[in-house]
Short mmCIF file of C-alpha atoms and ligand atoms in Angstrom, two decimals:
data_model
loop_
_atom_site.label_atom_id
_atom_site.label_comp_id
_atom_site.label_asym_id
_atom_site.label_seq_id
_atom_site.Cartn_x
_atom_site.Cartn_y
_atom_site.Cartn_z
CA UNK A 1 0.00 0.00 0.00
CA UNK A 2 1.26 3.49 -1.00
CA UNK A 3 1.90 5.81 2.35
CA UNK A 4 1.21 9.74 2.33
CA UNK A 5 4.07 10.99 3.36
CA UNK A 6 3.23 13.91 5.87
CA UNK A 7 6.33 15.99 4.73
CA UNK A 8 6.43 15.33 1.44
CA UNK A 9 5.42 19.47 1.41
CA UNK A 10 6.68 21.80 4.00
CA UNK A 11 6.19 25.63 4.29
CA UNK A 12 9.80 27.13 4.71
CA UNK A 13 10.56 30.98 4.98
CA UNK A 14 11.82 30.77 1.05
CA UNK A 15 8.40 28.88 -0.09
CA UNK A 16 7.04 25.35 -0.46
CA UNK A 17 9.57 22.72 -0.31
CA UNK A 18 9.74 19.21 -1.37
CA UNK A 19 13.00 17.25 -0.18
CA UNK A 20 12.44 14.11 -1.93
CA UNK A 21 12.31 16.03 -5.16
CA UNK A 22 14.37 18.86 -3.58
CA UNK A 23 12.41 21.39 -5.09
CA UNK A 24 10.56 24.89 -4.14
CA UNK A 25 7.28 25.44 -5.13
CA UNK A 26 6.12 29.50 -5.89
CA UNK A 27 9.32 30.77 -3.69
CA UNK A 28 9.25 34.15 -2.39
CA UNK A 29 13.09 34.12 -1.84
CA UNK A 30 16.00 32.74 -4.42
CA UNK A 31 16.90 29.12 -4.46
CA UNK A 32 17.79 26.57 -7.25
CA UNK A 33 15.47 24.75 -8.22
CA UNK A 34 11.84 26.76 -8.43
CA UNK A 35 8.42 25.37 -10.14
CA UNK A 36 5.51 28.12 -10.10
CA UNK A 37 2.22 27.93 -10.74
CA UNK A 38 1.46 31.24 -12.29
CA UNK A 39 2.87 35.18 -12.64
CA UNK A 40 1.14 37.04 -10.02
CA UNK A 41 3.39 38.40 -7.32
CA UNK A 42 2.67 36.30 -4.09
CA UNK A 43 3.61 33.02 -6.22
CA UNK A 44 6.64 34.14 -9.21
CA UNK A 45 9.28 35.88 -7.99
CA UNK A 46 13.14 36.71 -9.43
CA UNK A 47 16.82 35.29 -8.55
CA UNK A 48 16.25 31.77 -8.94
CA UNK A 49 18.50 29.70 -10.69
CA UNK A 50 15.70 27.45 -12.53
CA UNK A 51 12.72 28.31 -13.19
CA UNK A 52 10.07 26.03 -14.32
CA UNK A 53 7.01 27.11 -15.33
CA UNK A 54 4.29 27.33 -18.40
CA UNK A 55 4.72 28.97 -21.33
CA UNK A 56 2.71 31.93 -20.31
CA UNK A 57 3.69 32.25 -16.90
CA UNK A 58 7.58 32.32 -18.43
CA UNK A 59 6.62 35.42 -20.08
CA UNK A 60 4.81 37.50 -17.58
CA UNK A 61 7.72 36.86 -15.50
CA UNK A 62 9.99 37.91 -18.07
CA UNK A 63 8.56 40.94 -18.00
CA UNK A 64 8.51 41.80 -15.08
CA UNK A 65 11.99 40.36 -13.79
CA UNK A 66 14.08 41.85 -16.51
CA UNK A 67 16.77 40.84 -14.56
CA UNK A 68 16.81 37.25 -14.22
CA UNK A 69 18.96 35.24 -16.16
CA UNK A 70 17.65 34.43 -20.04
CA UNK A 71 18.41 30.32 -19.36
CA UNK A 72 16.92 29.83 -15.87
CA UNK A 73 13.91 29.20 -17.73
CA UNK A 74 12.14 25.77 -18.08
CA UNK A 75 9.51 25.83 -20.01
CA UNK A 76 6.88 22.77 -19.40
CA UNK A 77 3.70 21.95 -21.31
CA UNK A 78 0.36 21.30 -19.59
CA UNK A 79 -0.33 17.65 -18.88
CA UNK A 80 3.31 16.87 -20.12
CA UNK A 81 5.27 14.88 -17.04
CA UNK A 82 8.69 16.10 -16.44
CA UNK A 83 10.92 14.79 -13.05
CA UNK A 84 12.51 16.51 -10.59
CA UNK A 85 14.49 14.32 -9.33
CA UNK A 86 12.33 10.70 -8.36
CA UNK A 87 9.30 12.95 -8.23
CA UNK A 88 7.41 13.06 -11.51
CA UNK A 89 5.80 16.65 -11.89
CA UNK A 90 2.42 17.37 -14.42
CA UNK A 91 1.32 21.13 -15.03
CA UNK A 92 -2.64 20.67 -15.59
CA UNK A 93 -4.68 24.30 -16.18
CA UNK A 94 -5.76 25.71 -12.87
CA UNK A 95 -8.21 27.98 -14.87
CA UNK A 96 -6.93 31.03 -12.84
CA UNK A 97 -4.67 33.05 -15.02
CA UNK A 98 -3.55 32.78 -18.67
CA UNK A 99 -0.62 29.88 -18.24
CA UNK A 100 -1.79 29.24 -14.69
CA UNK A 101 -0.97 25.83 -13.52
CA UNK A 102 -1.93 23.31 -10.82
CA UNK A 103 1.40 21.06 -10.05
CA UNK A 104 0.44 17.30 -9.71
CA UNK A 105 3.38 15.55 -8.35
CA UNK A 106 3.42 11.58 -8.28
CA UNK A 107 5.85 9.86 -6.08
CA UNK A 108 6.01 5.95 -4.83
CA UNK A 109 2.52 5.67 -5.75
CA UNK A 110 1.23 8.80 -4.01
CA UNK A 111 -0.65 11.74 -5.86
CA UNK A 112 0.09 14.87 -4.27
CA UNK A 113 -2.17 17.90 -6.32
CA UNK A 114 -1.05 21.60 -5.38
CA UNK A 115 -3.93 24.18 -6.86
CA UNK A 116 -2.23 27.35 -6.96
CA UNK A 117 -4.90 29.48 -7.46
CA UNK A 118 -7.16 28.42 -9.31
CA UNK A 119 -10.92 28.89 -10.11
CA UNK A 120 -13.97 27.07 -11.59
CA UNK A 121 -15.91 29.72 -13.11
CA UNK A 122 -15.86 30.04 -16.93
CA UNK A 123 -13.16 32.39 -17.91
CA UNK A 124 -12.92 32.86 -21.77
CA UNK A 125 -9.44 34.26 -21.05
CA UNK A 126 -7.31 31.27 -19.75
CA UNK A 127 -7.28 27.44 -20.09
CA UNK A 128 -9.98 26.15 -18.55
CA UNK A 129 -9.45 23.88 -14.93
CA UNK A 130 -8.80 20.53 -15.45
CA UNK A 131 -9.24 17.97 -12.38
CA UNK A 132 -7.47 14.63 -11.76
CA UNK A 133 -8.01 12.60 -8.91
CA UNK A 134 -4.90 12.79 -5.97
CA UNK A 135 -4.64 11.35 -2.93
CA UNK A 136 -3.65 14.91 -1.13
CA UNK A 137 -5.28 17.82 -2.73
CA UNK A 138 -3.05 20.81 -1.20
CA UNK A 139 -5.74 23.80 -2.07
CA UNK A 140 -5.32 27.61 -1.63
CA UNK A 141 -8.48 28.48 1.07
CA UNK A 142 -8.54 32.45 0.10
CA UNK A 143 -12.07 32.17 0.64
CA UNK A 144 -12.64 28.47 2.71
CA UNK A 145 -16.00 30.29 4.19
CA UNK A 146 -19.78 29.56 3.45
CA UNK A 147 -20.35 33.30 3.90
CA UNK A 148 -18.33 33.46 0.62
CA UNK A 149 -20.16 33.09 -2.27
CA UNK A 150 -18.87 34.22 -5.90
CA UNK A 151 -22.00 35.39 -7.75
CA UNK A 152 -22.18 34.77 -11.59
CA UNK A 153 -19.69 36.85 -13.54
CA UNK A 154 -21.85 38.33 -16.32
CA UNK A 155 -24.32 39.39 -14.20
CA UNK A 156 -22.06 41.50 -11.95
CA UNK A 157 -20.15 43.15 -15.56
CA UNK A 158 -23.94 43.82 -16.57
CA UNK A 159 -24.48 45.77 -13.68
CA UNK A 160 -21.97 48.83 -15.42
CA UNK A 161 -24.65 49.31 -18.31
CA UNK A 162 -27.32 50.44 -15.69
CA UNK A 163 -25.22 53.68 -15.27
CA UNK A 164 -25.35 56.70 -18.33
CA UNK A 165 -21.49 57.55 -17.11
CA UNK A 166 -17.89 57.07 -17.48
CA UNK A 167 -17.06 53.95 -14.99
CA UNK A 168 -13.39 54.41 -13.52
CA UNK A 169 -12.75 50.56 -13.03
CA UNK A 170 -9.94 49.41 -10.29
CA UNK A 171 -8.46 45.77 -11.23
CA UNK A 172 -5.39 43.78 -10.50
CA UNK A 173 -3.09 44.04 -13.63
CA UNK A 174 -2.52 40.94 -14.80
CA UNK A 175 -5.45 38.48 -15.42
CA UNK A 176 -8.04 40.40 -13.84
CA UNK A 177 -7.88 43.17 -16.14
CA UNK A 178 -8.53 41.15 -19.33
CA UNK A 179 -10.97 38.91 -17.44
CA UNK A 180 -12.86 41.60 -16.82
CA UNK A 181 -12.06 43.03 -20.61
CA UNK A 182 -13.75 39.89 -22.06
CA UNK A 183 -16.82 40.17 -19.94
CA UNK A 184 -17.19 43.62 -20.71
CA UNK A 185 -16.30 43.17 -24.76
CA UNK A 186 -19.31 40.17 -24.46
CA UNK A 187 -22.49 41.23 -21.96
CA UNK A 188 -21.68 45.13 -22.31
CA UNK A 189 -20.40 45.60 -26.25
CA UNK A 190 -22.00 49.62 -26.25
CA UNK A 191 -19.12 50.11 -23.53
CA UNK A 192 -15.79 51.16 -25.03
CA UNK A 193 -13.20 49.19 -22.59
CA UNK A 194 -9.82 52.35 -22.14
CA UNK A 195 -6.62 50.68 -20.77
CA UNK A 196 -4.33 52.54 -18.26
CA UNK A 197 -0.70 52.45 -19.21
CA UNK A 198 0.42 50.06 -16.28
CA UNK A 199 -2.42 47.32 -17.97
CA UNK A 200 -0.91 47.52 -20.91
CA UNK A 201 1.51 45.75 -21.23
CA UNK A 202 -0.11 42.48 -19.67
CA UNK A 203 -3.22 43.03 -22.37
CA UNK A 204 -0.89 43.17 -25.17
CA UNK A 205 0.86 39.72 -24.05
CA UNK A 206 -2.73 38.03 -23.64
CA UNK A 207 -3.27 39.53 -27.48
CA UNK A 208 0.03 37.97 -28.82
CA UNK A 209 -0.52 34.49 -26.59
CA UNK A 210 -4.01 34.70 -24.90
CA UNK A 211 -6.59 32.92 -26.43
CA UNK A 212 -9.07 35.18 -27.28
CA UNK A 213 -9.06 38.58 -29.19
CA UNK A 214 -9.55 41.63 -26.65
CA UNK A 215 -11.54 44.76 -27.63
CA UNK A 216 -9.55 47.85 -26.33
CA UNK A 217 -8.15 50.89 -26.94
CA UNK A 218 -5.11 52.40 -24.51
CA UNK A 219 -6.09 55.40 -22.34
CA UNK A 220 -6.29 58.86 -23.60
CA UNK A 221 -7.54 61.75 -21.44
CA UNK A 222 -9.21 63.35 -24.72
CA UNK A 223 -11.05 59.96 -25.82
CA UNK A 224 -12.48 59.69 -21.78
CA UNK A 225 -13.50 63.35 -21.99
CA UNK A 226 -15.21 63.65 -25.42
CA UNK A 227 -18.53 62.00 -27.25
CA UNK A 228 -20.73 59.15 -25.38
CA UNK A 229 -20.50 58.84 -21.61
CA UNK A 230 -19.95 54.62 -22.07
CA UNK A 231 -16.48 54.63 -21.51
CA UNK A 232 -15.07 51.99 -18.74
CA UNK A 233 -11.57 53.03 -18.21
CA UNK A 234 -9.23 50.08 -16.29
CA UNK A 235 -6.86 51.30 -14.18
CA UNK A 236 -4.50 49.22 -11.71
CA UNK A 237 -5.11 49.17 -7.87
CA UNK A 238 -3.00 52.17 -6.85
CA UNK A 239 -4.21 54.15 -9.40
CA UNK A 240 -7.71 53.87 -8.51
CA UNK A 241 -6.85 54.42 -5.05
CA UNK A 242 -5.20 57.76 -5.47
CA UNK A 243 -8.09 58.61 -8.07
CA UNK A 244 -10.39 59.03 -5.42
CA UNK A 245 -11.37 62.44 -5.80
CA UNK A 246 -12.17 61.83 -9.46
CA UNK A 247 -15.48 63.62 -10.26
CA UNK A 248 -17.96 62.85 -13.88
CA UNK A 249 -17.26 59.15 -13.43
CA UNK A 250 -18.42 56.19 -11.28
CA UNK A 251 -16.05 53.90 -9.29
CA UNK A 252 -15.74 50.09 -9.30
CA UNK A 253 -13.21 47.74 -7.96
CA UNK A 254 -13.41 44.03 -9.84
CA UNK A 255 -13.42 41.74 -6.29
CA UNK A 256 -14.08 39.14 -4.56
CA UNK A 257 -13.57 40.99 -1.40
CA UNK A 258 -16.32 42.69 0.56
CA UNK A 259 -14.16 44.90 1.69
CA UNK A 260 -12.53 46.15 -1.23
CA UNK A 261 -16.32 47.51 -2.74
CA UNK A 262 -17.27 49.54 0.35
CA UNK A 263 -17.20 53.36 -1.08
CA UNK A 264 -17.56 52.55 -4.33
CA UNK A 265 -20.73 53.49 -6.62
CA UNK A 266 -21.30 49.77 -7.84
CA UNK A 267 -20.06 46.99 -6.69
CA UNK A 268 -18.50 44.26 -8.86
CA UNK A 269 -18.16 40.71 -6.87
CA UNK A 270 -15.84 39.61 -9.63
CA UNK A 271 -12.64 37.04 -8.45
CA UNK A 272 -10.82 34.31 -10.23
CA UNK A 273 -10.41 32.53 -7.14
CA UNK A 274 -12.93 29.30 -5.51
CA UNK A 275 -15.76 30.62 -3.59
CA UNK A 276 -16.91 27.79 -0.65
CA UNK A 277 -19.10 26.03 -2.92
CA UNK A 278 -16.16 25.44 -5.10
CA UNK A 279 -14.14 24.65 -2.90
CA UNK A 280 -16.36 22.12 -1.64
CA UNK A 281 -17.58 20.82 -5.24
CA UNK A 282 -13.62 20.53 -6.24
CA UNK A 283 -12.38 18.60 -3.38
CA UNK A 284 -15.27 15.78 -4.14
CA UNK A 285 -14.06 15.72 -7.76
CA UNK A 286 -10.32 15.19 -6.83
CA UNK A 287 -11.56 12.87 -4.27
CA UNK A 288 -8.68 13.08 -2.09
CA UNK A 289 -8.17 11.10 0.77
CA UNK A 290 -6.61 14.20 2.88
CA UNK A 291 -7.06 17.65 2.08
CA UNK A 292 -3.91 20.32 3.16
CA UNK A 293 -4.47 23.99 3.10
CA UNK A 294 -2.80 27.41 2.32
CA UNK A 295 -3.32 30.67 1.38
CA UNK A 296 -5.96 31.37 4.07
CA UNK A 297 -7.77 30.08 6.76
CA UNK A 298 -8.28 26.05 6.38
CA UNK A 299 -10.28 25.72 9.86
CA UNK A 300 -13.94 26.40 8.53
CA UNK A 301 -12.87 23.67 6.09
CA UNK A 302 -11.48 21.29 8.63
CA UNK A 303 -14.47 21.34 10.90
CA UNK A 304 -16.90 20.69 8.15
CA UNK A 305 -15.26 17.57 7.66
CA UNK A 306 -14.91 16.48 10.95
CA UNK A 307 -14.01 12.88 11.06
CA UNK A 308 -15.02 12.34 7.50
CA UNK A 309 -11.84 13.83 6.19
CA UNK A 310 -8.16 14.85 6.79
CA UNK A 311 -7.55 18.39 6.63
CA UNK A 312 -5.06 20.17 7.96
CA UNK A 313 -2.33 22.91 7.39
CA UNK A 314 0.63 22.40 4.97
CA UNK A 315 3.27 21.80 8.11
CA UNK A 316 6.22 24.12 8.58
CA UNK A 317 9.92 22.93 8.52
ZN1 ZN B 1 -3.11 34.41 -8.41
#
């Protein structure tokens, strides 16, 4: 019979460790050997000396870590196995992020699935989730709470074409901002979708590698001022924060966070991450045998499933 090994991931200062592959997982800090799941900021970061990753991912982080060295990276096709050592590593979609990947790692016999972040909703914009069973389903648990619950996408974009004014539209740069793009170009086509300069450069990547054409035009203060007031203009987080005394336009912020809509003239419940439901719906398709969690608060999760399931914490070492 095949054992779980209860170490097989750790949490260490640099990131998620595996010794029996001897391998990080989404370090924060430099270290040799480095697999990440996707670009965004609290999972990629520079100085490693290998780098393995999606296609996609590779180039977001190119961008953004000029500095890192041209070979450290390894780029890995979904659902093609590569080792690390005697573990045997699969990228499957996570359905998060354009490139985003869950890491499925296979060792004596044991299935051990890390999500990343990842996200069941339909998202036009990125590979779509695909599950596998695993013994051990290690599962971010940003939002492990029954109170959280992700309503559906196009209704919340439909809510900007209530308004007759300019919408000044606060997203995260990179995934969230053409997510929301697509939903905007399909269930609001009158609006014109106006790109802040820090987007950019993450929209023009999805257009050369994404899978879907975006409709948008980069921001110009004489475009947002003139003609029809239908504009929807995207800017990035800090942006809209120090917009706040903007005037002739309404504010949004693209969320899953209560928190992050309070002051704002419509709210837009929008994340790319698993509400509780999900959560819930995706751990009895992997049909794990034990469940480890990360990225949040795991012990709503853990008393839910009170004798019927493992779950605990990824342990630190
Ligand atoms: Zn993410």
């Amino acid at each position: 019979m095949s054992i779980i090994l209860a170490d097989f991931l750790v949490r260490k200062p640099e990131g998620y460790y595996c010794r029996y592959g001897d391998f990080y997982i989404d370090a924060s800090a430099p270290v040799v050997h480095n697999v990440v799941s996707h670009a965004h900021g609290d999972h990629a970061s520079s100085g490693h000396e290998y780098v393995y990753s999606t296609h996609a991912t590779a180039l977001f982080m190119a961008y953004r870590y000029k500095q890192n060295r041209k070979d450290a990276h390894q780029i890995k096709l979904f659902n093609s196995p590569f080792n690390m050592g005697p573990v045997e590593v699969t990228f499957l979609p996570a359905g998060h992020i354009l490139g985003s990947a869950q890491i499925l790692m296979e060792y004596k016999g044991v299935r051990y699935l890390y999500t990343g972040d990842y996200k069941l909703q339909p998202d036009a914009t990125c590979e779509a989730l695909e599950v596998q069973q695993a013994d051990v389903l290690i599962t971010e648990s940003t939002f492990a709470d029954p109170e959280i619950c992700h309503p559906d996408p196009a209704e919340e974009i439909r809510k900007l074409d209530g308004h007759a004014s300019n919408i000044l539209l606060g997203t995260y740069v990179l995934g969230k901002a053409q997510r929301v793009t697509d939903l905007i170009n399909t269930y609001c086509p009158e609006r014109k979708v106006l790109v802040h300069n820090g987007i950019l450069p993450y929209h023009r990547l999805y257009d050369q590698y994404g899978l879907k054409k975006l409709k948008y035009e980069p921001y110009n203060r004489k475009e947002m001022k003139q003609g029809d007031q239908n504009k929807v203009y995207l800017v990035p987080p800090m942006t809209f924060n120090s917009y706040f005394r903007a005037t002739k336009v309404l504010r949004a912020f693209a969320s899953g966070w209560k928190r992050l809509q309070a002051q704002n003239d419509i709210e837009l419940y929008i994340s790319d991450h698993v509400d509780w439901k999900d959560i819930l719906q995706y751990i009895n398709m992997v049909d794990p045998k034990e469940v480890w969690t990360l990225h949040g608060d795991g012990r709503i999760l853990k008393s839910y499933f009170e004798e019927k399931l493992i779950v605990r914490d990824v342990i630190f070492a």
